[in-house]
Amino acid sequence: MSVRTEDRDGVLVITINRPQARNAVNAEVAQGIAAAVRRLDSEGSLAVGVLTGAGGNFSAGMDLKAFLAGESPSVPGNGFGGLTEATVRKPLVAAVDGWALGGGFELALSCDLIVAAEDARFGLPEVSRGLVAGAGGVIRLPQRLPHHLAMELLLTGDPLPAGRAAEFGLVNRIVPSGQSTVDAAIELAQRVRRNAPLALAAVKQIVRASQGVDDATAFTAQRELTASLASSEDVREGARAFAEKRTPVWKGR
């Protein structure tokens, strides 16, 4: 199975399982990731997803051999790897070991949070192959890094060490060598999971709706997206739990 899933106490761990190919993305991987994020969004017991790779690497990107054989590494509506153009309602954390190259880096950029091993490397080498990082790299990287650093990576194809990525806020947590990035990602995911699921989904929607628009448009979108949130059971539960000095019990409605 090229993509494994495991429910870790409400956190769905999604593992690209092609270590012999450095977890390169072929059609089976793309379909597997797409199915996993559909499961994440559809099952009420799941709150957060963690995307990782088996065998010491996150992903080397597109499987060129599979591509030349006629396989598509994309899923209609979801984009490359079944993820880069998908609208995933629940939060996603990337747990990155080793290399996240090309489409692998773009998969990580599609996640909301990134946890990386201290020796992890990120890179978009597409220009060295006559291509561009068209699965979100050219679009998202300049939004996440200072302009000139993003352009250096895009124009040279040189890799970015995890430590430097963390300095610029691209990585949320650095995990020391020998420790599990998945465990650290699950710990962060569980911190996110304490919060109200409708509110988490609303945050993601508002962030998406406000990108590239003026403040007035962004506030209009926010009002529309939060109108139903204000009357939800979870909002009342949050207020009661605060007043009663207890942990909220979220219902997602």
PDB file of C-alpha atoms in Angstrom:
ATOM      1  CA  MET A   1       0.000   0.000   0.000  1.00  0.00           C
ATOM      2  CA  SER A   2       1.553   3.282  -1.136  1.00  0.00           C
ATOM      3  CA  VAL A   3      -0.305   5.417   1.417  1.00  0.00           C
ATOM      4  CA  ARG A   4      -0.995   4.234   4.964  1.00  0.00           C
ATOM      5  CA  THR A   5      -3.388   5.855   7.418  1.00  0.00           C
ATOM      6  CA  GLU A   6      -3.598   5.481  11.183  1.00  0.00           C
ATOM      7  CA  ASP A   7      -5.936   7.113  13.684  1.00  0.00           C
ATOM      8  CA  ARG A   8      -3.824   8.296  16.623  1.00  0.00           C
ATOM      9  CA  ASP A   9      -6.401   9.514  19.143  1.00  0.00           C
ATOM     10  CA  GLY A  10      -8.263  11.760  16.728  1.00  0.00           C
ATOM     11  CA  VAL A  11      -5.199  12.620  14.633  1.00  0.00           C
ATOM     12  CA  LEU A  12      -5.078  10.906  11.236  1.00  0.00           C
ATOM     13  CA  VAL A  13      -1.468  10.085  10.363  1.00  0.00           C
ATOM     14  CA  ILE A  14      -1.116   9.831   6.572  1.00  0.00           C
ATOM     15  CA  THR A  15       2.136   8.161   5.506  1.00  0.00           C
ATOM     16  CA  ILE A  16       3.489   8.066   1.957  1.00  0.00           C
ATOM     17  CA  ASN A  17       4.853   4.537   1.901  1.00  0.00           C
ATOM     18  CA  ARG A  18       7.299   4.247  -1.005  1.00  0.00           C
ATOM     19  CA  PRO A  19      10.654   4.456   0.791  1.00  0.00           C
ATOM     20  CA  GLN A  20      12.413   2.566  -2.013  1.00  0.00           C
ATOM     21  CA  ALA A  21      11.545   5.518  -4.301  1.00  0.00           C
ATOM     22  CA  ARG A  22      12.095   8.211  -1.638  1.00  0.00           C
ATOM     23  CA  ASN A  23       8.298   8.471  -1.482  1.00  0.00           C
ATOM     24  CA  ALA A  24       8.036   9.864  -5.009  1.00  0.00           C
ATOM     25  CA  VAL A  25       4.450  10.566  -6.021  1.00  0.00           C
ATOM     26  CA  ASN A  26       2.834   8.328  -8.605  1.00  0.00           C
ATOM     27  CA  ALA A  27      -0.861   7.861  -9.397  1.00  0.00           C
ATOM     28  CA  GLU A  28      -1.410   5.459  -6.500  1.00  0.00           C
ATOM     29  CA  VAL A  29       0.114   7.886  -3.991  1.00  0.00           C
ATOM     30  CA  ALA A  30      -1.958  10.784  -5.328  1.00  0.00           C
ATOM     31  CA  GLN A  31      -5.168   8.783  -5.107  1.00  0.00           C
ATOM     32  CA  GLY A  32      -4.211   7.538  -1.639  1.00  0.00           C
ATOM     33  CA  ILE A  33      -3.575  11.018  -0.246  1.00  0.00           C
ATOM     34  CA  ALA A  34      -6.819  12.300  -1.808  1.00  0.00           C
ATOM     35  CA  ALA A  35      -8.749   9.462  -0.153  1.00  0.00           C
ATOM     36  CA  ALA A  36      -7.032  10.145   3.168  1.00  0.00           C
ATOM     37  CA  VAL A  37      -7.924  13.841   3.268  1.00  0.00           C
ATOM     38  CA  ARG A  38     -11.511  12.980   2.286  1.00  0.00           C
ATOM     39  CA  ARG A  39     -11.596  10.622   5.251  1.00  0.00           C
ATOM     40  CA  LEU A  40     -10.109  13.308   7.505  1.00  0.00           C
ATOM     41  CA  ASP A  41     -12.812  15.791   6.595  1.00  0.00           C
ATOM     42  CA  SER A  42     -15.696  13.301   6.649  1.00  0.00           C
ATOM     43  CA  GLU A  43     -15.123  11.479   9.954  1.00  0.00           C
ATOM     44  CA  GLY A  44     -16.246  13.426  13.000  1.00  0.00           C
ATOM     45  CA  SER A  45     -13.839  11.619  15.316  1.00  0.00           C
ATOM     46  CA  LEU A  46     -10.855  12.971  13.353  1.00  0.00           C
ATOM     47  CA  ALA A  47      -9.753  16.529  14.129  1.00  0.00           C
ATOM     48  CA  VAL A  48      -6.310  17.035  12.548  1.00  0.00           C
ATOM     49  CA  GLY A  49      -4.190  15.289   9.920  1.00  0.00           C
ATOM     50  CA  VAL A  50      -0.438  14.648   9.889  1.00  0.00           C
ATOM     51  CA  LEU A  51       1.234  14.015   6.530  1.00  0.00           C
ATOM     52  CA  THR A  52       4.617  12.282   6.514  1.00  0.00           C
ATOM     53  CA  GLY A  53       6.832   9.908   4.550  1.00  0.00           C
ATOM     54  CA  ALA A  54       8.242   6.489   5.383  1.00  0.00           C
ATOM     55  CA  GLY A  55      11.893   5.493   5.537  1.00  0.00           C
ATOM     56  CA  GLY A  56      13.606   8.763   6.409  1.00  0.00           C
ATOM     57  CA  ASN A  57      12.410  11.054   3.607  1.00  0.00           C
ATOM     58  CA  PHE A  58       9.257  13.107   3.210  1.00  0.00           C
ATOM     59  CA  SER A  59       8.968  12.952  -0.593  1.00  0.00           C
ATOM     60  CA  ALA A  60      11.213  13.398  -3.618  1.00  0.00           C
ATOM     61  CA  GLY A  61       8.294  14.833  -5.589  1.00  0.00           C
ATOM     62  CA  MET A  62       6.900  13.507  -8.842  1.00  0.00           C
ATOM     63  CA  ASP A  63       7.849   9.975  -9.842  1.00  0.00           C
ATOM     64  CA  LEU A  64       9.360  10.737 -13.259  1.00  0.00           C
ATOM     65  CA  LYS A  65       9.428   7.089 -14.321  1.00  0.00           C
ATOM     66  CA  ALA A  66       5.731   6.709 -13.581  1.00  0.00           C
ATOM     67  CA  PHE A  67       5.012  10.006 -15.337  1.00  0.00           C
ATOM     68  CA  LEU A  68       6.880   8.910 -18.470  1.00  0.00           C
ATOM     69  CA  ALA A  69       4.904   5.667 -18.355  1.00  0.00           C
ATOM     70  CA  GLY A  70       1.692   7.674 -18.610  1.00  0.00           C
ATOM     71  CA  GLU A  71       0.636   7.880 -14.955  1.00  0.00           C
ATOM     72  CA  SER A  72      -0.784  11.108 -13.599  1.00  0.00           C
ATOM     73  CA  PRO A  73       0.471  12.311 -10.192  1.00  0.00           C
ATOM     74  CA  SER A  74      -2.565  14.577  -9.885  1.00  0.00           C
ATOM     75  CA  VAL A  75      -6.196  14.084  -8.910  1.00  0.00           C
ATOM     76  CA  PRO A  76      -8.886  16.259 -10.560  1.00  0.00           C
ATOM     77  CA  GLY A  77     -10.040  18.885  -8.069  1.00  0.00           C
ATOM     78  CA  ASN A  78      -7.230  18.070  -5.632  1.00  0.00           C
ATOM     79  CA  GLY A  79      -4.155  18.786  -7.717  1.00  0.00           C
ATOM     80  CA  PHE A  80      -0.708  17.228  -7.463  1.00  0.00           C
ATOM     81  CA  GLY A  81      -0.390  14.421  -4.948  1.00  0.00           C
ATOM     82  CA  GLY A  82      -4.112  14.592  -4.280  1.00  0.00           C
ATOM     83  CA  LEU A  83      -3.552  17.664  -2.109  1.00  0.00           C
ATOM     84  CA  THR A  84      -1.926  20.804  -3.543  1.00  0.00           C
ATOM     85  CA  GLU A  85      -5.197  22.261  -4.891  1.00  0.00           C
ATOM     86  CA  ALA A  86      -7.546  20.586  -2.429  1.00  0.00           C
ATOM     87  CA  THR A  87      -9.699  22.503   0.023  1.00  0.00           C
ATOM     88  CA  VAL A  88      -9.175  20.564   3.245  1.00  0.00           C
ATOM     89  CA  ARG A  89     -11.472  21.786   6.002  1.00  0.00           C
ATOM     90  CA  LYS A  90      -9.490  20.387   8.933  1.00  0.00           C
ATOM     91  CA  PRO A  91      -5.919  21.374   9.874  1.00  0.00           C
ATOM     92  CA  LEU A  92      -2.983  19.494   8.361  1.00  0.00           C
ATOM     93  CA  VAL A  93       0.534  19.211   9.782  1.00  0.00           C
ATOM     94  CA  ALA A  94       3.520  18.092   7.669  1.00  0.00           C
ATOM     95  CA  ALA A  95       6.109  15.955   9.491  1.00  0.00           C
ATOM     96  CA  VAL A  96       9.239  16.235   7.356  1.00  0.00           C
ATOM     97  CA  ASP A  97      12.302  14.009   7.555  1.00  0.00           C
ATOM     98  CA  GLY A  98      15.141  14.008   5.032  1.00  0.00           C
ATOM     99  CA  TRP A  99      14.254  15.517   1.676  1.00  0.00           C
ATOM    100  CA  ALA A 100      11.107  17.373   0.642  1.00  0.00           C
ATOM    101  CA  LEU A 101      11.901  18.074  -2.993  1.00  0.00           C
ATOM    102  CA  GLY A 102       9.840  19.506  -5.834  1.00  0.00           C
ATOM    103  CA  GLY A 103       6.312  18.245  -5.471  1.00  0.00           C
ATOM    104  CA  GLY A 104       7.253  16.905  -2.047  1.00  0.00           C
ATOM    105  CA  PHE A 105       8.002  20.437  -0.874  1.00  0.00           C
ATOM    106  CA  GLU A 106       4.761  21.568  -2.493  1.00  0.00           C
ATOM    107  CA  LEU A 107       2.855  18.938  -0.491  1.00  0.00           C
ATOM    108  CA  ALA A 108       4.408  20.342   2.687  1.00  0.00           C
ATOM    109  CA  LEU A 109       3.483  23.880   1.604  1.00  0.00           C
ATOM    110  CA  SER A 110      -0.115  22.671   1.223  1.00  0.00           C
ATOM    111  CA  CYS A 111      -0.226  21.889   4.940  1.00  0.00           C
ATOM    112  CA  ASP A 112      -1.085  24.436   7.619  1.00  0.00           C
ATOM    113  CA  LEU A 113       1.866  23.673   9.897  1.00  0.00           C
ATOM    114  CA  ILE A 114       5.297  22.109   9.325  1.00  0.00           C
ATOM    115  CA  VAL A 115       7.406  20.102  11.761  1.00  0.00           C
ATOM    116  CA  ALA A 116      10.856  19.171  10.459  1.00  0.00           C
ATOM    117  CA  ALA A 117      13.896  17.189  11.532  1.00  0.00           C
ATOM    118  CA  GLU A 118      16.942  19.373  12.075  1.00  0.00           C
ATOM    119  CA  ASP A 119      18.665  17.744   9.090  1.00  0.00           C
ATOM    120  CA  ALA A 120      15.661  18.010   6.753  1.00  0.00           C
ATOM    121  CA  ARG A 121      16.052  19.805   3.424  1.00  0.00           C
ATOM    122  CA  PHE A 122      13.481  21.591   1.283  1.00  0.00           C
ATOM    123  CA  GLY A 123      13.972  22.355  -2.395  1.00  0.00           C
ATOM    124  CA  LEU A 124      12.288  23.220  -5.688  1.00  0.00           C
ATOM    125  CA  PRO A 125      14.777  22.076  -8.360  1.00  0.00           C
ATOM    126  CA  GLU A 126      12.293  22.205 -11.253  1.00  0.00           C
ATOM    127  CA  VAL A 127      14.193  24.914 -13.147  1.00  0.00           C
ATOM    128  CA  SER A 128      17.151  22.533 -13.497  1.00  0.00           C
ATOM    129  CA  ARG A 129      14.819  20.205 -15.423  1.00  0.00           C
ATOM    130  CA  GLY A 130      13.326  22.898 -17.628  1.00  0.00           C
ATOM    131  CA  LEU A 131      10.169  23.129 -15.522  1.00  0.00           C
ATOM    132  CA  VAL A 132       8.603  25.396 -12.903  1.00  0.00           C
ATOM    133  CA  ALA A 133       7.239  24.380  -9.509  1.00  0.00           C
ATOM    134  CA  GLY A 134       3.682  24.460 -10.804  1.00  0.00           C
ATOM    135  CA  ALA A 135       1.953  22.581  -7.982  1.00  0.00           C
ATOM    136  CA  GLY A 136       1.941  25.616  -5.725  1.00  0.00           C
ATOM    137  CA  GLY A 137       5.645  26.247  -5.199  1.00  0.00           C
ATOM    138  CA  VAL A 138       5.906  29.375  -7.355  1.00  0.00           C
ATOM    139  CA  ILE A 139       2.656  30.684  -5.895  1.00  0.00           C
ATOM    140  CA  ARG A 140       3.025  29.802  -2.219  1.00  0.00           C
ATOM    141  CA  LEU A 141       6.736  30.143  -1.487  1.00  0.00           C
ATOM    142  CA  PRO A 142       6.838  33.952  -2.034  1.00  0.00           C
ATOM    143  CA  GLN A 143       3.871  34.197   0.358  1.00  0.00           C
ATOM    144  CA  ARG A 144       5.740  32.311   3.087  1.00  0.00           C
ATOM    145  CA  LEU A 145       9.309  33.646   2.732  1.00  0.00           C
ATOM    146  CA  PRO A 146      10.866  37.060   2.110  1.00  0.00           C
ATOM    147  CA  HIS A 147      10.676  37.827  -1.599  1.00  0.00           C
ATOM    148  CA  HIS A 148      14.356  37.645  -2.448  1.00  0.00           C
ATOM    149  CA  LEU A 149      14.951  34.434  -0.524  1.00  0.00           C
ATOM    150  CA  ALA A 150      11.963  32.803  -2.205  1.00  0.00           C
ATOM    151  CA  MET A 151      13.236  33.962  -5.599  1.00  0.00           C
ATOM    152  CA  GLU A 152      16.705  32.605  -4.870  1.00  0.00           C
ATOM    153  CA  LEU A 153      15.275  29.174  -4.140  1.00  0.00           C
ATOM    154  CA  LEU A 154      12.989  29.251  -7.176  1.00  0.00           C
ATOM    155  CA  LEU A 155      15.643  30.535  -9.596  1.00  0.00           C
ATOM    156  CA  THR A 156      18.613  28.454  -8.434  1.00  0.00           C
ATOM    157  CA  GLY A 157      16.836  25.277  -7.357  1.00  0.00           C
ATOM    158  CA  ASP A 158      19.186  25.127  -4.346  1.00  0.00           C
ATOM    159  CA  PRO A 159      17.887  23.436  -1.173  1.00  0.00           C
ATOM    160  CA  LEU A 160      16.911  25.209   2.038  1.00  0.00           C
ATOM    161  CA  PRO A 161      18.037  23.596   5.329  1.00  0.00           C
ATOM    162  CA  ALA A 162      15.328  23.161   7.958  1.00  0.00           C
ATOM    163  CA  GLY A 163      17.118  25.430  10.426  1.00  0.00           C
ATOM    164  CA  ARG A 164      17.157  28.353   8.029  1.00  0.00           C
ATOM    165  CA  ALA A 165      13.543  27.632   7.041  1.00  0.00           C
ATOM    166  CA  ALA A 166      12.617  27.882  10.732  1.00  0.00           C
ATOM    167  CA  GLU A 167      14.451  31.205  11.063  1.00  0.00           C
ATOM    168  CA  PHE A 168      12.086  32.673   8.472  1.00  0.00           C
ATOM    169  CA  GLY A 169       8.961  31.069   9.918  1.00  0.00           C
ATOM    170  CA  LEU A 170       8.454  28.449   7.216  1.00  0.00           C
ATOM    171  CA  VAL A 171       8.846  25.650   9.789  1.00  0.00           C
ATOM    172  CA  ASN A 172       6.963  25.665  13.109  1.00  0.00           C
ATOM    173  CA  ARG A 173       9.030  23.113  15.039  1.00  0.00           C
ATOM    174  CA  ILE A 174      12.548  21.694  14.624  1.00  0.00           C
ATOM    175  CA  VAL A 175      13.020  18.166  15.938  1.00  0.00           C
ATOM    176  CA  PRO A 176      16.510  17.099  17.108  1.00  0.00           C
ATOM    177  CA  SER A 177      18.215  14.265  15.275  1.00  0.00           C
ATOM    178  CA  GLY A 178      17.070  10.860  16.488  1.00  0.00           C
ATOM    179  CA  GLN A 179      13.666  12.055  17.666  1.00  0.00           C
ATOM    180  CA  SER A 180      10.405  11.338  15.861  1.00  0.00           C
ATOM    181  CA  THR A 181       8.991  14.128  13.725  1.00  0.00           C
ATOM    182  CA  VAL A 182       5.672  12.287  13.623  1.00  0.00           C
ATOM    183  CA  ASP A 183       5.451  12.252  17.425  1.00  0.00           C
ATOM    184  CA  ALA A 184       6.280  15.966  17.516  1.00  0.00           C
ATOM    185  CA  ALA A 185       3.700  16.652  14.797  1.00  0.00           C
ATOM    186  CA  ILE A 186       1.062  14.659  16.701  1.00  0.00           C
ATOM    187  CA  GLU A 187       1.869  16.645  19.853  1.00  0.00           C
ATOM    188  CA  LEU A 188       1.316  19.881  17.943  1.00  0.00           C
ATOM    189  CA  ALA A 189      -1.820  18.434  16.318  1.00  0.00           C
ATOM    190  CA  GLN A 190      -3.204  17.508  19.732  1.00  0.00           C
ATOM    191  CA  ARG A 191      -2.609  21.096  20.869  1.00  0.00           C
ATOM    192  CA  VAL A 192      -4.679  22.257  17.890  1.00  0.00           C
ATOM    193  CA  ARG A 193      -7.301  19.572  18.566  1.00  0.00           C
ATOM    194  CA  ARG A 194      -8.172  21.079  21.961  1.00  0.00           C
ATOM    195  CA  ASN A 195      -9.936  23.909  20.169  1.00  0.00           C
ATOM    196  CA  ALA A 196     -13.402  24.046  18.642  1.00  0.00           C
ATOM    197  CA  PRO A 197     -13.581  22.242  15.279  1.00  0.00           C
ATOM    198  CA  LEU A 198     -15.963  24.740  13.698  1.00  0.00           C
ATOM    199  CA  ALA A 199     -13.676  27.596  14.730  1.00  0.00           C
ATOM    200  CA  LEU A 200     -10.625  25.816  13.309  1.00  0.00           C
ATOM    201  CA  ALA A 201     -12.415  25.287   9.996  1.00  0.00           C
ATOM    202  CA  ALA A 202     -13.536  28.935   9.983  1.00  0.00           C
ATOM    203  CA  VAL A 203      -9.971  30.146  10.536  1.00  0.00           C
ATOM    204  CA  LYS A 204      -8.814  28.178   7.492  1.00  0.00           C
ATOM    205  CA  GLN A 205     -11.690  29.491   5.379  1.00  0.00           C
ATOM    206  CA  ILE A 206     -11.050  33.107   6.368  1.00  0.00           C
ATOM    207  CA  VAL A 207      -7.318  32.842   5.688  1.00  0.00           C
ATOM    208  CA  ARG A 208      -8.032  31.444   2.216  1.00  0.00           C
ATOM    209  CA  ALA A 209     -10.720  34.043   1.467  1.00  0.00           C
ATOM    210  CA  SER A 210      -8.571  36.993   2.582  1.00  0.00           C
ATOM    211  CA  GLN A 211      -5.474  36.230   0.526  1.00  0.00           C
ATOM    212  CA  GLY A 212      -4.820  38.768  -2.209  1.00  0.00           C
ATOM    213  CA  VAL A 213      -7.836  40.951  -1.468  1.00  0.00           C
ATOM    214  CA  ASP A 214      -8.258  44.344   0.220  1.00  0.00           C
ATOM    215  CA  ASP A 215      -9.278  44.676   3.868  1.00  0.00           C
ATOM    216  CA  ALA A 216     -12.894  45.581   3.102  1.00  0.00           C
ATOM    217  CA  THR A 217     -13.359  42.473   0.982  1.00  0.00           C
ATOM    218  CA  ALA A 218     -11.617  40.339   3.586  1.00  0.00           C
ATOM    219  CA  PHE A 219     -13.842  41.604   6.421  1.00  0.00           C
ATOM    220  CA  THR A 220     -16.953  41.030   4.312  1.00  0.00           C
ATOM    221  CA  ALA A 221     -15.885  37.444   3.688  1.00  0.00           C
ATOM    222  CA  GLN A 222     -15.110  36.996   7.372  1.00  0.00           C
ATOM    223  CA  ARG A 223     -18.543  38.235   8.439  1.00  0.00           C
ATOM    224  CA  GLU A 224     -20.239  35.809   6.059  1.00  0.00           C
ATOM    225  CA  LEU A 225     -18.131  32.886   7.248  1.00  0.00           C
ATOM    226  CA  THR A 226     -18.530  33.573  10.966  1.00  0.00           C
ATOM    227  CA  ALA A 227     -22.247  34.425  11.015  1.00  0.00           C
ATOM    228  CA  SER A 228     -23.320  30.826  11.633  1.00  0.00           C
ATOM    229  CA  LEU A 229     -20.390  30.238  13.987  1.00  0.00           C
ATOM    230  CA  ALA A 230     -21.714  32.820  16.456  1.00  0.00           C
ATOM    231  CA  SER A 231     -24.950  30.861  16.943  1.00  0.00           C
ATOM    232  CA  SER A 232     -23.371  27.412  17.157  1.00  0.00           C
ATOM    233  CA  GLU A 233     -23.644  25.060  20.117  1.00  0.00           C
ATOM    234  CA  ASP A 234     -19.850  25.106  20.399  1.00  0.00           C
ATOM    235  CA  VAL A 235     -19.760  28.862  21.012  1.00  0.00           C
ATOM    236  CA  ARG A 236     -22.193  28.466  23.902  1.00  0.00           C
ATOM    237  CA  GLU A 237     -20.226  25.473  25.198  1.00  0.00           C
ATOM    238  CA  GLY A 238     -16.993  27.488  25.071  1.00  0.00           C
ATOM    239  CA  ALA A 239     -18.562  30.268  27.133  1.00  0.00           C
ATOM    240  CA  ARG A 240     -20.048  27.847  29.670  1.00  0.00           C
ATOM    241  CA  ALA A 241     -16.779  25.930  30.014  1.00  0.00           C
ATOM    242  CA  PHE A 242     -14.878  29.164  30.627  1.00  0.00           C
ATOM    243  CA  ALA A 243     -17.374  30.276  33.271  1.00  0.00           C
ATOM    244  CA  GLU A 244     -17.335  26.843  34.925  1.00  0.00           C
ATOM    245  CA  LYS A 245     -13.534  26.573  34.753  1.00  0.00           C
ATOM    246  CA  ARG A 246     -13.576  23.250  32.882  1.00  0.00           C
ATOM    247  CA  THR A 247     -12.427  21.812  29.580  1.00  0.00           C
ATOM    248  CA  PRO A 248     -14.959  22.338  26.766  1.00  0.00           C
ATOM    249  CA  VAL A 249     -16.672  19.345  25.204  1.00  0.00           C
ATOM    250  CA  TRP A 250     -16.950  20.246  21.544  1.00  0.00           C
ATOM    251  CA  LYS A 251     -19.762  18.867  19.378  1.00  0.00           C
ATOM    252  CA  GLY A 252     -18.794  20.382  16.035  1.00  0.00           C
ATOM    253  CA  ARG A 253     -22.203  21.968  15.637  1.00  0.00           C
TER     254      ARG A 253
END
